[in-house]
Coordinates of C-alpha atoms and ligand atoms in Angstrom, one line a residue:
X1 CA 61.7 75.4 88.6
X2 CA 64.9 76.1 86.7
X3 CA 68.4 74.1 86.6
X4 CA 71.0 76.4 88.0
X5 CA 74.6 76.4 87.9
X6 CA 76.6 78.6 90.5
X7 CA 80.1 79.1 89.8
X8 CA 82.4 79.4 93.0
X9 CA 81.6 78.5 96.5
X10 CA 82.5 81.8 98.3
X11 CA 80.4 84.0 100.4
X12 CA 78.6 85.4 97.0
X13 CA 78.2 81.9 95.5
X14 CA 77.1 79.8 98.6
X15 CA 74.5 82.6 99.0
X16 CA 73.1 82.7 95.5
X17 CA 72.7 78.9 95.8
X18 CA 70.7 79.5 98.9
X19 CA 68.5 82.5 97.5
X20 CA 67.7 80.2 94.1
X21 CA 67.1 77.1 96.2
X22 CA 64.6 79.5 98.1
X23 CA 62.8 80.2 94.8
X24 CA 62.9 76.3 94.5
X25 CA 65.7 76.0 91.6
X26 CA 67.4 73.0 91.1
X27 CA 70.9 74.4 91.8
X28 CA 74.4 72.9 90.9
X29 CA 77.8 74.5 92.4
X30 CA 80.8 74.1 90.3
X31 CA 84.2 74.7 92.7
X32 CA 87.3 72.9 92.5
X33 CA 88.4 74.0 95.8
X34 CA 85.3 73.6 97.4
X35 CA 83.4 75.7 99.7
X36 CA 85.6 78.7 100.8
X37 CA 88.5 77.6 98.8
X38 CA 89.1 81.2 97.8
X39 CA 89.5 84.7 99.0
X40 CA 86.2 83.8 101.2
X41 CA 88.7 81.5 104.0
X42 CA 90.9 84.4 105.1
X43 CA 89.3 87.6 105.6
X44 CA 89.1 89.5 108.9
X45 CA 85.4 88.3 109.5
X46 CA 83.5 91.4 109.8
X47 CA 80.2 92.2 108.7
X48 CA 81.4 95.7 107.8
X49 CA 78.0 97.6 107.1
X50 CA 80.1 100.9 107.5
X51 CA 82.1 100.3 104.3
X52 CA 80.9 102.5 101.8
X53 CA 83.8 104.1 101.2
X54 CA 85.5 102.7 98.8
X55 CA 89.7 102.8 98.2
X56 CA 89.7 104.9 95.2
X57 CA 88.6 108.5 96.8
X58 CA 90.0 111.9 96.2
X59 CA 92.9 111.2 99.5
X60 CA 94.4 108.9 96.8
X61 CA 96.2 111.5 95.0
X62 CA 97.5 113.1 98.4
X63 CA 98.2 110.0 100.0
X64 CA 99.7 107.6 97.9
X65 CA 103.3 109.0 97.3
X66 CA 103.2 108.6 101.4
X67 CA 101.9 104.8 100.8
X68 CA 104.1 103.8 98.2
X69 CA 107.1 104.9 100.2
X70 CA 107.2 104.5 103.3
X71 CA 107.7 101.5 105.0
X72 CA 105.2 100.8 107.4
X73 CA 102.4 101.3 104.4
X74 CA 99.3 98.5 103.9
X75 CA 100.1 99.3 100.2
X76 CA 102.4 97.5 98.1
X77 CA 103.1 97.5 94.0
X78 CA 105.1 95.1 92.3
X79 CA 106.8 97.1 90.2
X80 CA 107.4 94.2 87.6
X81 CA 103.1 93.9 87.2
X82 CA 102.9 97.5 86.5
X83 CA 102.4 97.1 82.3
X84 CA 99.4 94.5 83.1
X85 CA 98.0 96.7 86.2
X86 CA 98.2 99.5 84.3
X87 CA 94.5 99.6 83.0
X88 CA 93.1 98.8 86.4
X89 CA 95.2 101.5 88.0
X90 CA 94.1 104.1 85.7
X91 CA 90.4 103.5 85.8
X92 CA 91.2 103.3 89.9
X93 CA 92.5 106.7 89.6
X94 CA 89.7 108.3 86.9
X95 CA 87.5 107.3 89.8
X96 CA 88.8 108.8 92.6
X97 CA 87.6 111.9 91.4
X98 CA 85.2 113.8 94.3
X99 CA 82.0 113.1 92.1
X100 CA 82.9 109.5 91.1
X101 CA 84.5 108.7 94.8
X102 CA 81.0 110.4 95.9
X103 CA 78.6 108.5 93.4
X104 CA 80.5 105.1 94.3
X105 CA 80.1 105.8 98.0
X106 CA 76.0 106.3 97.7
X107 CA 76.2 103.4 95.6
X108 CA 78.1 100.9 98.1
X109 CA 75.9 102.4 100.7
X110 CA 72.3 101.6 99.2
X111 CA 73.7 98.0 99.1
X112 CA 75.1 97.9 102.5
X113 CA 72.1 99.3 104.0
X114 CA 70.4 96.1 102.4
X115 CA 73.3 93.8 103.6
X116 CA 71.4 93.0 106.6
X117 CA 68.5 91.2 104.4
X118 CA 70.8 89.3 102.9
X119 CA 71.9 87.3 106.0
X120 CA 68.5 87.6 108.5
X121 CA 66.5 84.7 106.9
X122 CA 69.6 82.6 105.7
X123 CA 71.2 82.3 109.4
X124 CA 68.3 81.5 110.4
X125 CA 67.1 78.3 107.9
X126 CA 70.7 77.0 108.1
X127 CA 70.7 77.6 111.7
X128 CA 74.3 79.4 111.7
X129 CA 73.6 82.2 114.3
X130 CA 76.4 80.2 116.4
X131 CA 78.8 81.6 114.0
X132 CA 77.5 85.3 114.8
X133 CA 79.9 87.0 117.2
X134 CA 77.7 90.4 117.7
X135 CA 80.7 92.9 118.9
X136 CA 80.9 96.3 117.2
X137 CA 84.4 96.4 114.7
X138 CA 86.2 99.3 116.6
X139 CA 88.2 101.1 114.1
X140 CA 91.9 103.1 115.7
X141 CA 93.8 105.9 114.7
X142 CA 97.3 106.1 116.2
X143 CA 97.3 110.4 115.5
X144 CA 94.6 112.3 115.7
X145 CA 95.9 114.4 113.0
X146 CA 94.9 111.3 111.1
X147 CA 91.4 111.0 112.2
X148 CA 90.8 114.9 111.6
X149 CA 91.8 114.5 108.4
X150 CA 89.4 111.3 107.8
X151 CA 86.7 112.9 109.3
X152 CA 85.1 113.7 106.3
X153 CA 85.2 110.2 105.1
X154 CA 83.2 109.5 108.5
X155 CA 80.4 112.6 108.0
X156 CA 79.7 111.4 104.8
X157 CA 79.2 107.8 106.5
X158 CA 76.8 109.5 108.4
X159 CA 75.5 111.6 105.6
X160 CA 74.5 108.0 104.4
X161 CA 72.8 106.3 107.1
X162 CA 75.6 104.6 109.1
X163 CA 75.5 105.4 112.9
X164 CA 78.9 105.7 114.5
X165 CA 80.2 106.8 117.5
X166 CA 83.7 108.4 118.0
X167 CA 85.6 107.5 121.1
X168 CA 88.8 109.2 122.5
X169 CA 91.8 107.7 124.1
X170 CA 90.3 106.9 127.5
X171 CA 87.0 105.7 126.0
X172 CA 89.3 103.7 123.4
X173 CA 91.1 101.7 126.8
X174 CA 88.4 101.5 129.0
X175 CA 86.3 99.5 125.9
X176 CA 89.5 97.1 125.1
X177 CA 92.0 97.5 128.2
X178 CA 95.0 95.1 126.4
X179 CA 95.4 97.4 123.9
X180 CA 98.5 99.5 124.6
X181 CA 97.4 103.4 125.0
X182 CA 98.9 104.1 121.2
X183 CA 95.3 105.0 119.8
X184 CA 94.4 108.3 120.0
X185 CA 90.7 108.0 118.6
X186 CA 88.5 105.6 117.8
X187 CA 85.2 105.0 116.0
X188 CA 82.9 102.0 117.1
X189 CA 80.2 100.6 113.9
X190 CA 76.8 100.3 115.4
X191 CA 75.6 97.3 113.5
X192 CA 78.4 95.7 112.8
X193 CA 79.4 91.7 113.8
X194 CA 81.6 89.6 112.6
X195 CA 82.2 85.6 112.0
X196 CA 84.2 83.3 114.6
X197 CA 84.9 81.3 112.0
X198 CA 84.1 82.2 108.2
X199 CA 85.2 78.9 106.6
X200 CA 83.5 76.9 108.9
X201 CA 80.3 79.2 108.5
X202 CA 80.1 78.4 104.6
X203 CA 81.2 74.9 105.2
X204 CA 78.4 74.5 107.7
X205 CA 76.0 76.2 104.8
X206 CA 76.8 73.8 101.7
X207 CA 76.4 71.3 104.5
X208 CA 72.7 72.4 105.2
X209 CA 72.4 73.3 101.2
X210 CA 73.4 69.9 100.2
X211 CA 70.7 68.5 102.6
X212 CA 68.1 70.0 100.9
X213 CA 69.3 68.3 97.6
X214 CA 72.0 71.3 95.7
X215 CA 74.8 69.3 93.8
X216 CA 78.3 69.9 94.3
X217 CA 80.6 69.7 91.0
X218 CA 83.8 69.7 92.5
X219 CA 85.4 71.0 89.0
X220 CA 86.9 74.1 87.4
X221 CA 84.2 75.5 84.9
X222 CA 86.6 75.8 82.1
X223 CA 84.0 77.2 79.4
X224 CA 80.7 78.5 79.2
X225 CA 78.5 78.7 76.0
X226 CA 75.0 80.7 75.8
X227 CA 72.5 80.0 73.7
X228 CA 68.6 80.7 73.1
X229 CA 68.0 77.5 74.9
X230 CA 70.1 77.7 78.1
X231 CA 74.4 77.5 79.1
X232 CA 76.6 74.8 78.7
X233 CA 78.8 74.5 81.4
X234 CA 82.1 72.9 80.4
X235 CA 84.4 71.3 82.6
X236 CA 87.4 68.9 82.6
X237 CA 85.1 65.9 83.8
X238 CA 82.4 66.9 80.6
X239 CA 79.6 69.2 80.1
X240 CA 76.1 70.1 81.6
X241 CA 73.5 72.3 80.1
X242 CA 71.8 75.0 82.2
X243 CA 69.0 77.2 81.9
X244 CA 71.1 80.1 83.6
X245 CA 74.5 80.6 85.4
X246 CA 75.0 82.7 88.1
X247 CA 79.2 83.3 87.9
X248 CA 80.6 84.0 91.4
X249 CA 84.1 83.0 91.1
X250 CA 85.7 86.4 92.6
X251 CA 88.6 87.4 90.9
X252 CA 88.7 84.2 88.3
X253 CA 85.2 85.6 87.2
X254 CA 87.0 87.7 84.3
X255 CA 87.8 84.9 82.4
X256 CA 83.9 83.6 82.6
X257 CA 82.7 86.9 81.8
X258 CA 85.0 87.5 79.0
X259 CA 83.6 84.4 77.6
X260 CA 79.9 85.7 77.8
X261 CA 80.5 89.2 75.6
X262 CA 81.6 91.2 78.7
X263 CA 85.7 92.6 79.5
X264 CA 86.1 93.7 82.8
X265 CA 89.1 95.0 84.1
X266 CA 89.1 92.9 87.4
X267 CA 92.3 92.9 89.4
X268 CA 93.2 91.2 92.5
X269 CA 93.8 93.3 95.9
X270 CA 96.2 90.7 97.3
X271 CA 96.0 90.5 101.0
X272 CA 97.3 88.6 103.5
X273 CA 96.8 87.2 107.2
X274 CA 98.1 85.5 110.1
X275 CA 97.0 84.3 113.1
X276 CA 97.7 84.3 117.0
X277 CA 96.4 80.6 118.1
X278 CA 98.2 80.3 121.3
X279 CA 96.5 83.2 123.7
X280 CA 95.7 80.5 126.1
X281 CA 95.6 82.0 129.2
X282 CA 95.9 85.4 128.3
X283 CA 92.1 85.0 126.0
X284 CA 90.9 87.4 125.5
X285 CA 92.8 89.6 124.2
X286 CA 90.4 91.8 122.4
X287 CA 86.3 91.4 122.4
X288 CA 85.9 92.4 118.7
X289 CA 87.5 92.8 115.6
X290 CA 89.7 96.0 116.3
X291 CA 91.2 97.8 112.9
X292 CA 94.3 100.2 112.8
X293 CA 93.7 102.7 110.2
X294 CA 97.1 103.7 109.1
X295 CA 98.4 100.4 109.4
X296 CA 95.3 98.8 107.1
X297 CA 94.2 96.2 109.1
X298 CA 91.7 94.2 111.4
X299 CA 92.8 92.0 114.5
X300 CA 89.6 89.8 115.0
X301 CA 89.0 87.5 118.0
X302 CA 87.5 84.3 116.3
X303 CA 87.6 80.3 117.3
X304 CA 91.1 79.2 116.2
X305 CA 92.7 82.9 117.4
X306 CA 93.6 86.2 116.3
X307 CA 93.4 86.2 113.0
X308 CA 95.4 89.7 112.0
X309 CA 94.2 90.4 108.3
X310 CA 94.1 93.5 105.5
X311 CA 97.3 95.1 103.4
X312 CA 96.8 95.7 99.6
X313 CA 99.7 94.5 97.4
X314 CA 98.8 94.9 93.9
X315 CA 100.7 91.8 92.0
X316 CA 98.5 89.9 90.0
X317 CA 97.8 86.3 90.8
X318 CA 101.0 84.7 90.1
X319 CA 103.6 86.2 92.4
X320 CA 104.8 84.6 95.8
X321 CA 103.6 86.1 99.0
X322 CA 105.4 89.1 100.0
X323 CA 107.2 88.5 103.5
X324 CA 107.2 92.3 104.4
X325 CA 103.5 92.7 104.5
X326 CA 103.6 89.7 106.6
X327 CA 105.9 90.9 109.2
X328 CA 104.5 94.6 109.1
X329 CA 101.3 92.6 109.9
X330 CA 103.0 90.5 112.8
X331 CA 104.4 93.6 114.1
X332 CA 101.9 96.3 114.2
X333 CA 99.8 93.7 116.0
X334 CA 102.4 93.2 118.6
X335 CA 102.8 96.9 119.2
X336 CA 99.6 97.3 119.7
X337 CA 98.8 93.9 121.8
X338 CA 102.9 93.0 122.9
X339 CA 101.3 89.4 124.7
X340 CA 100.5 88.2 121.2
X341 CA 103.1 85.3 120.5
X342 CA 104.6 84.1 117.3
X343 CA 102.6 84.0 113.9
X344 CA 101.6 81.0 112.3
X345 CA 99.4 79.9 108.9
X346 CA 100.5 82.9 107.0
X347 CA 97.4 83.6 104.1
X348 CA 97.1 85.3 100.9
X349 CA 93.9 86.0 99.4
X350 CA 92.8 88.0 96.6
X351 CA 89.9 90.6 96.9
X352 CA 88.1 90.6 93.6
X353 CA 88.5 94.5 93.0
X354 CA 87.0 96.7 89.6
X355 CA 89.0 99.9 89.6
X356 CA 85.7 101.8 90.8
X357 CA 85.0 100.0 94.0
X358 CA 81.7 98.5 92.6
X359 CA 80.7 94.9 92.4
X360 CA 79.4 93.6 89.4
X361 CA 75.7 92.9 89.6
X362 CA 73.6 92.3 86.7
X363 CA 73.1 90.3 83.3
X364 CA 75.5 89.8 80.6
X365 CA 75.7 91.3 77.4
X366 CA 75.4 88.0 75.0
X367 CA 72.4 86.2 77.8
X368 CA 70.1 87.3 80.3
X369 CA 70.6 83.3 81.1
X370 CA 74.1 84.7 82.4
X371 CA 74.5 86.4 85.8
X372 CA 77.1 87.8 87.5
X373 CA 78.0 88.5 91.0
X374 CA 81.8 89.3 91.4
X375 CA 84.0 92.2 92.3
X376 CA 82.8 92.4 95.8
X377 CA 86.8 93.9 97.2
X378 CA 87.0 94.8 100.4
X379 CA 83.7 93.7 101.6
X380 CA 82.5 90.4 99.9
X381 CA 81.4 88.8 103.2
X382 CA 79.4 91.8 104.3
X383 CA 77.3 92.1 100.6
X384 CA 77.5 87.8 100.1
X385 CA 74.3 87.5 101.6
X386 CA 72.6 90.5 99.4
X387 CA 74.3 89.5 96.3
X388 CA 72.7 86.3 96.6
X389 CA 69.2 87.4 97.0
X390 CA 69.8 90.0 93.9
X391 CA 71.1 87.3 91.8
X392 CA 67.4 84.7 92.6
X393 CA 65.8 88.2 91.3
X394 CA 68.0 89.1 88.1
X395 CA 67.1 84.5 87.8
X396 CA 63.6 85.4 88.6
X397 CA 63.6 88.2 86.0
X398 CA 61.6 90.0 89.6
X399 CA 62.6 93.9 90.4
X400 CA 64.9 94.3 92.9
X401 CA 64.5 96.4 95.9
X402 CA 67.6 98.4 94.6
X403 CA 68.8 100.1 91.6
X404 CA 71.3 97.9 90.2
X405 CA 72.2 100.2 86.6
X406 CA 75.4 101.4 88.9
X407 CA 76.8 97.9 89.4
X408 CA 76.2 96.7 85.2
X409 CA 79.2 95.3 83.6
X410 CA 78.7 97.6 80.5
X411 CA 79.7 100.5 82.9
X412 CA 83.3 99.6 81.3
X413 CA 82.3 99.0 77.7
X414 CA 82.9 102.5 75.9
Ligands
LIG1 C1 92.9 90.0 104.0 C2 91.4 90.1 103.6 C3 90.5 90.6 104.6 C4 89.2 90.7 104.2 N1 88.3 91.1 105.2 C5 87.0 91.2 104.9 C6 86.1 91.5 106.0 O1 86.4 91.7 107.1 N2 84.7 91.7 105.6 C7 84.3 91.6 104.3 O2 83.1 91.8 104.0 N3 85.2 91.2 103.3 C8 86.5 91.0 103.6 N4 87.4 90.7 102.6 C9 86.9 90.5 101.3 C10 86.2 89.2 101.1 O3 86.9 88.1 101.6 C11 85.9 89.0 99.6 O4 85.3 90.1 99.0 C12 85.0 87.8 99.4 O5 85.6 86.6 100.0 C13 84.8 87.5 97.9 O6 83.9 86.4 97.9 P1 83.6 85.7 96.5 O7 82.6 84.6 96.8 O8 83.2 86.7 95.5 O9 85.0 85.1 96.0 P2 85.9 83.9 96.6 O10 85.7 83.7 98.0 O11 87.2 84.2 96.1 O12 85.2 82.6 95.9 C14 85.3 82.4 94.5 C15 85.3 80.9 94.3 O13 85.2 80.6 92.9 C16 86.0 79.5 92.6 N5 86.3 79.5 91.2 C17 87.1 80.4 90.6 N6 87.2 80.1 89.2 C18 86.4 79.0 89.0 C19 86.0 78.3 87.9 N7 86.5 78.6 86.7 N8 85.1 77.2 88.1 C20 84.6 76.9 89.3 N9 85.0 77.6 90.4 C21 85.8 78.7 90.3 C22 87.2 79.6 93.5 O14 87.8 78.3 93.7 C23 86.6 80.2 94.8 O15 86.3 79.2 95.8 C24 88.7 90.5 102.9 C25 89.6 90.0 102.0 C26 91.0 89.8 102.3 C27 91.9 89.2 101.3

């Protein structure tokens, strides 16, 4: 039995704790916000096993004069971050070349394929299958211009395993009748669910994981320091040594990483979210998470609401929220679904985003005592539960199902 630290209490971290516990570590979780403090609380909810294609792909360099200009665009620069986002954009763009868009597809696609494993026996011990809503995420395209011109995003989807099935307008409002008839096409997930209620779901695990005797630090880890013998783990309140770290702290993992021999250029993908409480009466609205392509985001049915969540805005961590993105989000969702009423609890998140879609999965350069598990962007809930298990396996020092050389921090070292 080793002592564990796990740094961050998001969908990757909460996971880990539970795939080391399983291997009968000692684990403790270090999180000053406590569990699903970060980008983990406001995402759309959905298990999005479809995902593999990842934002930087070859329709980048058509597209994005169109998305930086016009004004109903998901995308959103801050011109004023550009010097410090200029490294991140320009690896994002090196890899939205057809081979490296292609090779980071198969890649995200061997690990979604796997995402499934990741959940099964962890729903089950921590009894959280109440929080599994098991609707298909229906994705919408207002043109069908538009959805010709993804199609090949969707036959390489199928090239890679994931079963869809593409519905047309009357299919579209026979399946969800309050939509209004703007959606021309639409492609339904087969395997895909989503959470009623993400916070409460990782809530309800470091509930069950603290039962079973995991420690809760509720500090910022401030410092780490390898050594032959194990990590300390600095914080504020003192220090602890380790005999491994697993760092899951999504986009504030740089810091951590830098601080173990390894500079990645992690950026956040700010997005935002509100939601639609009061549908009393008119519930419900939709019967699963229902996504509007060339608006960029989800509407998801879950216990408090709608939650309507997605846009990119690429700002760094320290600007305000961005009203705009927040009303194009209040009123795409009214045009498609007019009886939603007035938005409340506005959200900002940050996806934990390296400029070539990948996570990072694997050991650090100065200590094989060191593991991370951070960069998960668009689809951290949906690979939270794998990541976990892979991290109790780099712990373990046991070979993973999967072939994790794509997903190595040193794929940015040159
Ligand atoms: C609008 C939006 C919609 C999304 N929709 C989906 C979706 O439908 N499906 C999907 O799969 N994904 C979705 N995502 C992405 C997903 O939410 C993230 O990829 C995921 O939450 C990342 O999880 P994480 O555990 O890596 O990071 P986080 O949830 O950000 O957790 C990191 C934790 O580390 C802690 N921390 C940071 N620094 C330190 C430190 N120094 N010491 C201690 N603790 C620290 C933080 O407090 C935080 O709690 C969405 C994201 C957004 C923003």
């Amino acid at each position: 039995m080793k002592n564990i630290a796990v740094i961050g209490a998001g969908f990757v971290g909460l996971s880990a704790a539970y795939w080391l516990m399983r291997d009968g570590h000692a684990v403790t979780l270090y999180d000053p916000a406590g569990a699903a403090g970060g980008a983990s609380f406001g995402n759309a909810g959905t298990f999005a096993n479809y995902a593999c294609i990842p934002v930087n792909n070859p329709t980048v360099f058509r597209d994005l004069p169109r998305y930086l200009l016009s004004a109903t665009s998901p995308l959103r620069v801050r011109w004023g971050y550009l010097p410090q986002l200029m490294p991140w954009l320009l690896g994002f763009l090196q890899s939205s070349t057809t081979a490296r868009y292609t090779h980071s597809a198969t890649a995200l696609a061997a690990l979604l394929g796997r995402a499934q494993g990741g959940y099964d026996d962890l729903i089950a011990n921590a009894g959280l299958d109440r929080f599994i809503c098991p609707r298909e995420c229906l994705y919408l395209y207002s043109s069908a211009a538009n959805f010709e011109a993804a199609r090949p995003t969707l036959a390489l989807r199928n090239s890679l395993g994931i079963q869809t099935r593409v519905l047309d307008k009357a299919e579209v409002t026979a399946l969800e009748p309050s939509l209004q008839p703007l959606f021309e096409r639409g492609v339904l997930f087969e395997g895909s669910w989503h959470l009623s209620d993400p916070s409460a779901f990782l809530h309800s695990l470091q509930a069950w994981l603290v039962g079973k005797g995991m420690r809760v630090q509720a500090a910022q880890v401030t410092r780490l320091q390898p050594s032959a013998d194990g990590v300390v783990v600095e914080t504020p309140d003192g220090s602890a040594q380790h005999d491994a770290v697993a760092i899951c702290a999504g986009v504030h993992s740089k810091t951590l990483a830098a601080q173990c021999g390894d500079v990645v250029p992690l950026e956040a993908e700010r997005g935002y979210h509100v939601m639609y409480p009061d549908t009393s009466g008119i519930t419900p609205l939709i019967s699963r998470p229902v996504g509007w392509a060339e608006r960029g985001f989800y509407m998801t049915p879950m216990a408090q609401g709608i939650r309507v969540a997605g846009t990119v805005e690429l700002a760094g961590l320290g600007s305000t929220k961005h009203q705009g993105l927040l009303d194009l989000l209040h009123f795409s969702a009214q045009r498609a679904l007019p009886a939603l009423g007035a938005p409340t609890a506005p959200w900002l998140g940050f996806r934990p985003s390296l400029p070539d879609g990948l996570p990072v999965l694997g050991r650090s350069r100065a200590s094989s005592r060191v593991v991370y598990a951070f960069g998960h962007q668009h689809i951290g809930l949906t690979l939270g539960g794998l990541s976990g298990m892979l991290v109790a396996d780099l712990v373990a020092q046991r070979p993973s199902a999967l072939d994790l050389s794509p997903f190595e921090a040193s794929r940015f070292q040159s």
